[in-house]
CSV table of C-alpha atoms (C1' of nucleotides) in Angstrom, one decimal:
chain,number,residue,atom,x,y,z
R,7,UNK,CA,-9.6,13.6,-8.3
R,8,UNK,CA,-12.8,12.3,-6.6
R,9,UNK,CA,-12.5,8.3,-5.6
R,10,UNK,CA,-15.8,8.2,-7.4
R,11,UNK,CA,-14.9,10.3,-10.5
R,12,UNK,CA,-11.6,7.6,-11.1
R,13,UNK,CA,-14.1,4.6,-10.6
R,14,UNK,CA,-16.1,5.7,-13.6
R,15,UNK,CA,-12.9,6.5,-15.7
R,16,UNK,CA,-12.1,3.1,-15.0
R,17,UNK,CA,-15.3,1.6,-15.9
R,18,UNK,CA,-15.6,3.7,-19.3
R,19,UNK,CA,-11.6,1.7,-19.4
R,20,UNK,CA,-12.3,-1.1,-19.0
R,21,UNK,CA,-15.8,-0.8,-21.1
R,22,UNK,CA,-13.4,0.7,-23.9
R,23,UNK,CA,-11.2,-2.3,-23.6
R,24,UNK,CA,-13.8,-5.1,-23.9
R,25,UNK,CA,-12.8,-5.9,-20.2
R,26,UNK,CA,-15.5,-6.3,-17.8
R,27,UNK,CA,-17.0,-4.9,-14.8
R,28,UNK,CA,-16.8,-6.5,-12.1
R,29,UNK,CA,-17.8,-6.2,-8.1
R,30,UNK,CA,-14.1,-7.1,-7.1
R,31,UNK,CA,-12.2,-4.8,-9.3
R,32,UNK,CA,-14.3,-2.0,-7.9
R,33,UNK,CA,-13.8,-3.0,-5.0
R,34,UNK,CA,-10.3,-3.2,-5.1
R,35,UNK,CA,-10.2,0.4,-6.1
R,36,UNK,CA,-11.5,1.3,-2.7
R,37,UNK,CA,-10.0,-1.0,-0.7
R,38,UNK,CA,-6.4,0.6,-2.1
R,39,UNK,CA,-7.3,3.6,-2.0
R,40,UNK,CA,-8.4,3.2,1.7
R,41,UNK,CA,-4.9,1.7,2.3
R,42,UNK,CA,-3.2,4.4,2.2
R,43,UNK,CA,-1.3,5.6,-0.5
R,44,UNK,CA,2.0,3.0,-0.7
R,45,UNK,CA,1.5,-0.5,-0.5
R,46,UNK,CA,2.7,-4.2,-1.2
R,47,UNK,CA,0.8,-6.7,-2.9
R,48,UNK,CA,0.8,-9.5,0.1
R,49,UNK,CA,0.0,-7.0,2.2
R,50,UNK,CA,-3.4,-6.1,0.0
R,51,UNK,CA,-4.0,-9.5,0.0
R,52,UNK,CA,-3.6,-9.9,3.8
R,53,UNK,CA,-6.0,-7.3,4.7
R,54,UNK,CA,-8.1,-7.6,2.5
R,55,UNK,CA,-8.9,-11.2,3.5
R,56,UNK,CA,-9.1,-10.5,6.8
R,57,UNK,CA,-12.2,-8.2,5.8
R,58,UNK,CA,-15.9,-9.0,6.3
R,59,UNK,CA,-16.1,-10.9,3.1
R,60,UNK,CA,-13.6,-11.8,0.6
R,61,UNK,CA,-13.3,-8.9,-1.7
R,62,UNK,CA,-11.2,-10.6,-3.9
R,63,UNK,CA,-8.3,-13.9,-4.2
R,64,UNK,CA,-5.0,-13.6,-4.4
R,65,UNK,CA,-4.9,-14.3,-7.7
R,66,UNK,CA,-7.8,-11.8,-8.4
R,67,UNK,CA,-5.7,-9.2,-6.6
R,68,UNK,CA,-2.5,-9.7,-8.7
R,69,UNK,CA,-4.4,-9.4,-12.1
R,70,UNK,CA,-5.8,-6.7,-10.9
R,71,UNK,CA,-2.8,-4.8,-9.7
R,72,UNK,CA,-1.6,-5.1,-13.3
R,73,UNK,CA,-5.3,-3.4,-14.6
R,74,UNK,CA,-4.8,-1.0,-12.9
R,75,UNK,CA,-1.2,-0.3,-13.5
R,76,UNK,CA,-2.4,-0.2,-17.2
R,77,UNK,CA,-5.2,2.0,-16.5
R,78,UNK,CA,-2.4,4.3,-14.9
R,79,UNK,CA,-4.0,4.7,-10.8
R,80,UNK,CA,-1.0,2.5,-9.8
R,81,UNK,CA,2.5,2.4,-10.3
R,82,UNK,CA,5.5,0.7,-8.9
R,83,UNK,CA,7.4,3.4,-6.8
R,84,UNK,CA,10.0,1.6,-5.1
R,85,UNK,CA,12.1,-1.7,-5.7
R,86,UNK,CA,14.3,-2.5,-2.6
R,87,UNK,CA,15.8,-5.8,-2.3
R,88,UNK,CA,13.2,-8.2,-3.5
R,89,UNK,CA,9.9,-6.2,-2.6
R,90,UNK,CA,8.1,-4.0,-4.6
R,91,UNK,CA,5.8,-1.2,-3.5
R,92,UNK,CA,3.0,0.0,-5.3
R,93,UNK,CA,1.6,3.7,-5.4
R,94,UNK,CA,-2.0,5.0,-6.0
R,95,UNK,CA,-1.3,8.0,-7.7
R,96,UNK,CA,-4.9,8.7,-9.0
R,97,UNK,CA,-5.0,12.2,-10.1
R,98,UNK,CA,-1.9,13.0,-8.2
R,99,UNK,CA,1.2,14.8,-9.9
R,100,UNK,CA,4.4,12.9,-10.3
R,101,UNK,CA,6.9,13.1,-7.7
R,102,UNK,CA,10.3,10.8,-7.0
R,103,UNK,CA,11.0,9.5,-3.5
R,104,UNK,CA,13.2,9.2,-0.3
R,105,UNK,CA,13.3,6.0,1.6
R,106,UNK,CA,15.0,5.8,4.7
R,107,UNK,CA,16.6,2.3,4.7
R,108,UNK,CA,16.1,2.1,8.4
R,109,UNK,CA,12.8,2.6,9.1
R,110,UNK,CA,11.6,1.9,5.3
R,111,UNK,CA,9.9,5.8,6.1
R,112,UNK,CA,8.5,7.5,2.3
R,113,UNK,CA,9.2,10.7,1.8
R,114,UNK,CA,7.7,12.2,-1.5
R,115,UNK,CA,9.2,15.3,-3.4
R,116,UNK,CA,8.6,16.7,-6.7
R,117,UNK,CA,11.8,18.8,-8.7
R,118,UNK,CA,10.7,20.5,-12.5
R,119,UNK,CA,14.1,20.3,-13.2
R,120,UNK,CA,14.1,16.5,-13.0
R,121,UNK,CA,11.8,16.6,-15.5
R,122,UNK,CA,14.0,18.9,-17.8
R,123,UNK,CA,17.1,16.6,-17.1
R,124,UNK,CA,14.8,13.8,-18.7
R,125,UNK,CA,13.9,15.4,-21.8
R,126,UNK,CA,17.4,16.9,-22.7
R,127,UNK,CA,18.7,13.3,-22.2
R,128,UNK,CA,16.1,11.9,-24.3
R,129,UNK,CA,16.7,14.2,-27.1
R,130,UNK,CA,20.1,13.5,-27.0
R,131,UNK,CA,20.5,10.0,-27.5
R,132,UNK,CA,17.0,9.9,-30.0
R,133,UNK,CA,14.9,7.9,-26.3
R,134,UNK,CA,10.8,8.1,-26.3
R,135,UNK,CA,10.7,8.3,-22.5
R,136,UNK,CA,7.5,6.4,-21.0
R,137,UNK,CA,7.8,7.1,-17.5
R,138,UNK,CA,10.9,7.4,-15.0
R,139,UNK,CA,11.8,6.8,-11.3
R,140,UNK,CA,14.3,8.2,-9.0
R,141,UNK,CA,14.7,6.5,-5.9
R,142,UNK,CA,17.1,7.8,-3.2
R,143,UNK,CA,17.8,5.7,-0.4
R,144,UNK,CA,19.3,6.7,2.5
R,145,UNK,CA,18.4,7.6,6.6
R,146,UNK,CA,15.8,9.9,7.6
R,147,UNK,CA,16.1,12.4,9.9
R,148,UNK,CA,14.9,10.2,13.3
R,149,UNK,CA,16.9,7.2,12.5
R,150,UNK,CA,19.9,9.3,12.0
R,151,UNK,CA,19.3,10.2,16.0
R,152,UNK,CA,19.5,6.3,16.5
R,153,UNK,CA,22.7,5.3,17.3
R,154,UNK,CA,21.9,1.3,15.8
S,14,UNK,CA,40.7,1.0,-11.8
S,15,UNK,CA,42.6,-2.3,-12.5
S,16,UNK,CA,40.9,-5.3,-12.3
S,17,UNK,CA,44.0,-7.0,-10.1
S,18,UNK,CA,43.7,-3.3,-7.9
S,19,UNK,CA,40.2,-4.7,-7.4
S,20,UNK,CA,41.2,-8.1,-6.6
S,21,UNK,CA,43.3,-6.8,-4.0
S,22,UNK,CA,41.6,-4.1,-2.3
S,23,UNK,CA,39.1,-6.6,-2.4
S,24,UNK,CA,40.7,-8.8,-0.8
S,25,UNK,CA,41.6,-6.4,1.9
S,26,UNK,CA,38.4,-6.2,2.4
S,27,UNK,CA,37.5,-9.6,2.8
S,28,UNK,CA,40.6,-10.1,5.8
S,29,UNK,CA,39.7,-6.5,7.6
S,30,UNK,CA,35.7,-8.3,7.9
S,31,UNK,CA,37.5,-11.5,8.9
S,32,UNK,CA,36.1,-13.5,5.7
S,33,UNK,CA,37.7,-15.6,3.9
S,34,UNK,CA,39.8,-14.9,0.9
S,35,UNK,CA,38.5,-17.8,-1.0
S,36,UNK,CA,39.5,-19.3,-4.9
S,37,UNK,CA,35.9,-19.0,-6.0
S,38,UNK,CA,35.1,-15.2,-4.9
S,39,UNK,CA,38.6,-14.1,-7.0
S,40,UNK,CA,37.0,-16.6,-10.2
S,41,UNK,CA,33.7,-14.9,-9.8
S,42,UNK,CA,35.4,-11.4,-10.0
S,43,UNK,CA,37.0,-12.0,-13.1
S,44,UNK,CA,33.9,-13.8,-15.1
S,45,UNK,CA,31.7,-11.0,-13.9
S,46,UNK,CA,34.4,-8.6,-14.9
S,47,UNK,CA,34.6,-10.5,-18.8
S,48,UNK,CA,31.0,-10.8,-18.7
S,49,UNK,CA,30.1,-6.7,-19.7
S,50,UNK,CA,29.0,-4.3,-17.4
S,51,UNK,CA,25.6,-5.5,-16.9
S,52,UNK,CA,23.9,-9.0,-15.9
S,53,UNK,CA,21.8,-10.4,-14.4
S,54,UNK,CA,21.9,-13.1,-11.9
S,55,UNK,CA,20.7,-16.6,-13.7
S,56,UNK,CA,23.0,-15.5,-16.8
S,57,UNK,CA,26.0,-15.0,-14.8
S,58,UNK,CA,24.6,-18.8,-13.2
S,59,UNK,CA,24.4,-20.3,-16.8
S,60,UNK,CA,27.5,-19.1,-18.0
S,61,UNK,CA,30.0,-19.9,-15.5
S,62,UNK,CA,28.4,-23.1,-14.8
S,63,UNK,CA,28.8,-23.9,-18.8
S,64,UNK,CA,32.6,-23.2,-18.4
S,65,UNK,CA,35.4,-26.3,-17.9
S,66,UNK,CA,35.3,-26.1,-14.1
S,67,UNK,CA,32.3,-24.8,-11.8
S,68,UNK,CA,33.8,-21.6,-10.7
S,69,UNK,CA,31.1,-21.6,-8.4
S,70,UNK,CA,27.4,-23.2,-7.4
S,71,UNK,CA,24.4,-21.2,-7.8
S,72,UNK,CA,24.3,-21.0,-3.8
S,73,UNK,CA,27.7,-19.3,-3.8
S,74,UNK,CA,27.3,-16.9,-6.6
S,75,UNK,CA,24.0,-15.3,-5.1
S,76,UNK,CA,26.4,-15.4,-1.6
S,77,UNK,CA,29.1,-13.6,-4.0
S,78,UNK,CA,27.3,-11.2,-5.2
S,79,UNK,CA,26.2,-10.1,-2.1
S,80,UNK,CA,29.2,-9.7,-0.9
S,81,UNK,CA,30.6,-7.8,-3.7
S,82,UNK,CA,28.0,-5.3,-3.2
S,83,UNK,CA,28.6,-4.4,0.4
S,84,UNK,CA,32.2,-4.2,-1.1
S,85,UNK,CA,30.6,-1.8,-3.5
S,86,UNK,CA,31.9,-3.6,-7.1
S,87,UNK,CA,28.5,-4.2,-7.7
S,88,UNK,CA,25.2,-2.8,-8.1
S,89,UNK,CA,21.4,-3.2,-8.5
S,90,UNK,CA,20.9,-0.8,-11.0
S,91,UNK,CA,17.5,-1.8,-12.8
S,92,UNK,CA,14.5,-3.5,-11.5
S,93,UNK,CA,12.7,-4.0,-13.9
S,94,UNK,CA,9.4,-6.3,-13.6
S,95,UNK,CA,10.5,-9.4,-11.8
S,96,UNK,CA,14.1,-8.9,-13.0
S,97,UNK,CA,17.4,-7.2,-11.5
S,98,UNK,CA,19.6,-6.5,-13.5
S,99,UNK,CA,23.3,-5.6,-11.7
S,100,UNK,CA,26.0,-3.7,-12.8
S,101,UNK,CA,29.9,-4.1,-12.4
S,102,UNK,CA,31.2,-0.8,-11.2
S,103,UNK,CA,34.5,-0.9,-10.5
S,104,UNK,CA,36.0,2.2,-10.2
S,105,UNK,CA,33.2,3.6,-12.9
S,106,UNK,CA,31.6,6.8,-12.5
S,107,UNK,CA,28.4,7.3,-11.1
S,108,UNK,CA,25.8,7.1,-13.9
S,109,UNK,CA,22.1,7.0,-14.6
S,110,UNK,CA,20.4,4.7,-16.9
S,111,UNK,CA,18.2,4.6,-19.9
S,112,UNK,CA,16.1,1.3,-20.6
S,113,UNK,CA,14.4,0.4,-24.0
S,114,UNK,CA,11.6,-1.5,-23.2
S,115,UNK,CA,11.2,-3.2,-26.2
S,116,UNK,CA,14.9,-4.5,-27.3
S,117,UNK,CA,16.4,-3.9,-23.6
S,118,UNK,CA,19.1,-1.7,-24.7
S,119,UNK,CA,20.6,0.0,-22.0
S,120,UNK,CA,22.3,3.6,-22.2
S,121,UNK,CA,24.3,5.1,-19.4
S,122,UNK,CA,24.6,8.6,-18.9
S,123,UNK,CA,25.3,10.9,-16.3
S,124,UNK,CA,24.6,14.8,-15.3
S,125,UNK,CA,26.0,16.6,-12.7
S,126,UNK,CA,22.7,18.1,-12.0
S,127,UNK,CA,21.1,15.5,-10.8
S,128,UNK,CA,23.9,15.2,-8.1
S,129,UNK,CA,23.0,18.6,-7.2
S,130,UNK,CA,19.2,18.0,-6.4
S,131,UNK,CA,19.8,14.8,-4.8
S,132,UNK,CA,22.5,17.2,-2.1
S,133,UNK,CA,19.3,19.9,-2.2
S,134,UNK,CA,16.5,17.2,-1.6
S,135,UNK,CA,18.1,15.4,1.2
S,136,UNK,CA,19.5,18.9,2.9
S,137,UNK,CA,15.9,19.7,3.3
S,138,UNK,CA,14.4,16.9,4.4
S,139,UNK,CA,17.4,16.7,6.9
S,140,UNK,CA,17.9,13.0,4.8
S,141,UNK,CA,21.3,11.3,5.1
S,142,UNK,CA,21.6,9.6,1.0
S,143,UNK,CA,23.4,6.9,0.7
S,144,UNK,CA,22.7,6.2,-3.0
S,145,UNK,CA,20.4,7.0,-5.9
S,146,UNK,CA,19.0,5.4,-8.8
S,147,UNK,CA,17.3,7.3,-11.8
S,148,UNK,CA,16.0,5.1,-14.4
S,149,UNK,CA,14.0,6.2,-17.4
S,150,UNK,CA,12.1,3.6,-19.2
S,151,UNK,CA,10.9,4.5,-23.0
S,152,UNK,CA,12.3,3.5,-26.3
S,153,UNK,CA,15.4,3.8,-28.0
S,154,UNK,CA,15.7,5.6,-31.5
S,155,UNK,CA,16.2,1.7,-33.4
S,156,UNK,CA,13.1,0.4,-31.9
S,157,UNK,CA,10.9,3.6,-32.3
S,158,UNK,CA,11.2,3.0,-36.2
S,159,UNK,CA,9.9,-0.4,-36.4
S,160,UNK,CA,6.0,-0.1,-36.3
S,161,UNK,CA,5.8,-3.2,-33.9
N,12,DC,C1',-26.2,-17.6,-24.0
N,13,DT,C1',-21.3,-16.5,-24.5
N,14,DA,C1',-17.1,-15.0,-23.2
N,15,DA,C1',-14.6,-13.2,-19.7
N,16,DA,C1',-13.6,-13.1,-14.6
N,17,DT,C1',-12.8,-15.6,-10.5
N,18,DG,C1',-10.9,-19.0,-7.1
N,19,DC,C1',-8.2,-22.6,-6.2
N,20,DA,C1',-4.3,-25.2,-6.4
N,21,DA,C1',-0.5,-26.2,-8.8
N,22,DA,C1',3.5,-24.5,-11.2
N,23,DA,C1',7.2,-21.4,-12.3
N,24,DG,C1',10.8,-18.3,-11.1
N,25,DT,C1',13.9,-16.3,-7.9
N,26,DT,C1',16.4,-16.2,-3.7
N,27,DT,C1',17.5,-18.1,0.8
N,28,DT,C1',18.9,-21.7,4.0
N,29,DG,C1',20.1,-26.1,6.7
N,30,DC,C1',23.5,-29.2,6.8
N,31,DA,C1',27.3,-32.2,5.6
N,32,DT,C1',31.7,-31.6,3.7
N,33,DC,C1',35.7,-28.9,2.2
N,34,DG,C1',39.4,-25.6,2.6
N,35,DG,C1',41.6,-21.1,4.3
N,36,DC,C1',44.3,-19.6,7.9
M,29,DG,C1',42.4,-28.0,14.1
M,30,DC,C1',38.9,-24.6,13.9
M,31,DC,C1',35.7,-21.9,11.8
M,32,DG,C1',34.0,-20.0,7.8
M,33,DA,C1',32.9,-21.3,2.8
M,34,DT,C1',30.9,-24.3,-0.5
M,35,DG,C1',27.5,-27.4,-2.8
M,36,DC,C1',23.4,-29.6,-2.8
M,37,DA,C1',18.8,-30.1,-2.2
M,38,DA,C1',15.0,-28.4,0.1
M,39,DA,C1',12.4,-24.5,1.5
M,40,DA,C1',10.6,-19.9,1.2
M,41,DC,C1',8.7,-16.3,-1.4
M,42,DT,C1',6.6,-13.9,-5.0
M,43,DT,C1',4.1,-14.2,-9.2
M,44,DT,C1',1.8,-16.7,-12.9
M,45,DT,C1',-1.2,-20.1,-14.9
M,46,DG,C1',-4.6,-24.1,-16.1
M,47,DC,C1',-9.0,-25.3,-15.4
M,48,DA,C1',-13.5,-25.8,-13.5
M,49,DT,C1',-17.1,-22.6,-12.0
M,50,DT,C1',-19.3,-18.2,-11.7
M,51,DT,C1',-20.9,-13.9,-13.6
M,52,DA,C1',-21.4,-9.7,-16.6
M,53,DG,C1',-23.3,-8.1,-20.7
DNA sequence: CTAAATGCAAAAGTTTTGCATCGGC
DNA sequence: GCCGATGCAAAACTTTTGCATTTAG
């Protein structure tokens, strides 16, 4: 999906939820999606004070975070330890992840069968699934050279 | 597994890393133990501090639980919001988890397959695992009947 | 004009840590 | 006796919230 295509979806959203428009929360859409695709909140708040002008608070930024996690561009991929890390998934399919331990690498994948796991599991014990996550931690392929 | 095999082999494991076997980390095995097979940190805090004698500060039981989990009698298994909840493996299976969002019912259940893709994953990535964690948030049959 | 959004600072919740004291070994 | 463990209170983090002010509709 287009950046600019997801920006109106999210302004018909919010429109459709009596929310507003504003300048930061559209603005927060680029600035994540200019981030890359995995982040953490401080560090969105971080860089994105250290821009020209103030895009956003802190504050503004956490709210947001949770629009948007209701409007479905972001998700929370990975918990490890007491951090969390965000995802812009806008438009993209869903996949589980790899994180090397070490170098805190992200390694995306996708399996159909994991999928097919999840609704024969559901249908067995009566469960509406909503969304999952499979996280497998563990040491990526350079770090495994390391000897530390 | 026993819970007095556990005791011991963890304290084995507590003389082979040159720590201490001390009265509170035995105590805090058997409360978490009697507790159920999962909690969550503050609870475990409440209730042993509501018992006769302080098994243990708050200080030492985050330190315990630590421990315990680099012993490998405990796990993170759900991180859910701002909340961790652990579970007390001992000698359990390996298991996946169900969460109902709305009552917080949690249902374990485990398939080989997912065993097998995690193996077929990692082989082709050239990714060491060390361990997984597949949670699948929806709602449980009870809940999806009340209209709330 | 009205209600919602924002920024700030304060508060809340969770986890860690410095340090004096206690207790295994 | 020595060195690690414990308890306490303070600190560090992360996230949320109350309120005065700004801004979208």
């Amino acid at each position: 999906m287009q950046l600019s295509e997801l920006k109106q979806k999210f302004e018909q959203f919010l429109k459709q939820k009596g929310y507003k428009v504003t300048k930061s929360r559209l603005e927060l859409i680029d600035k994540i999606a200019s981030y890359g695709s995995h982040f953490e909140i401080e560090q969105l708040v971080v860089w994105v004070s250290n821009q020209d002008k103030g895009v956003a608070s802190r504050s503004t930024i956490y709210r947001t975070v949770k629009l948007l996690q209701e409007f479905g561009a972001i998700r929370e991929v990975i918990k490890l330890g007491n951090r969390t890390i965000y995802e812009f998934i806008a438009g993209k399919p869903h996949h589980e992840h790899l994180i090397c331990v070490k170098c805190g690498k992200i390694i995306e994948f996708y399996r159909e069968d994991i999928e097919e796991i999840q609704d024969k599991v559901c249908e067995e014990y009566k469960f509406t699934p909503l969304n999952h996550r499979l996280e497998i931690f563990g040491v990526c392929s350079e770090c495994s050279y390391s000897v530390v």
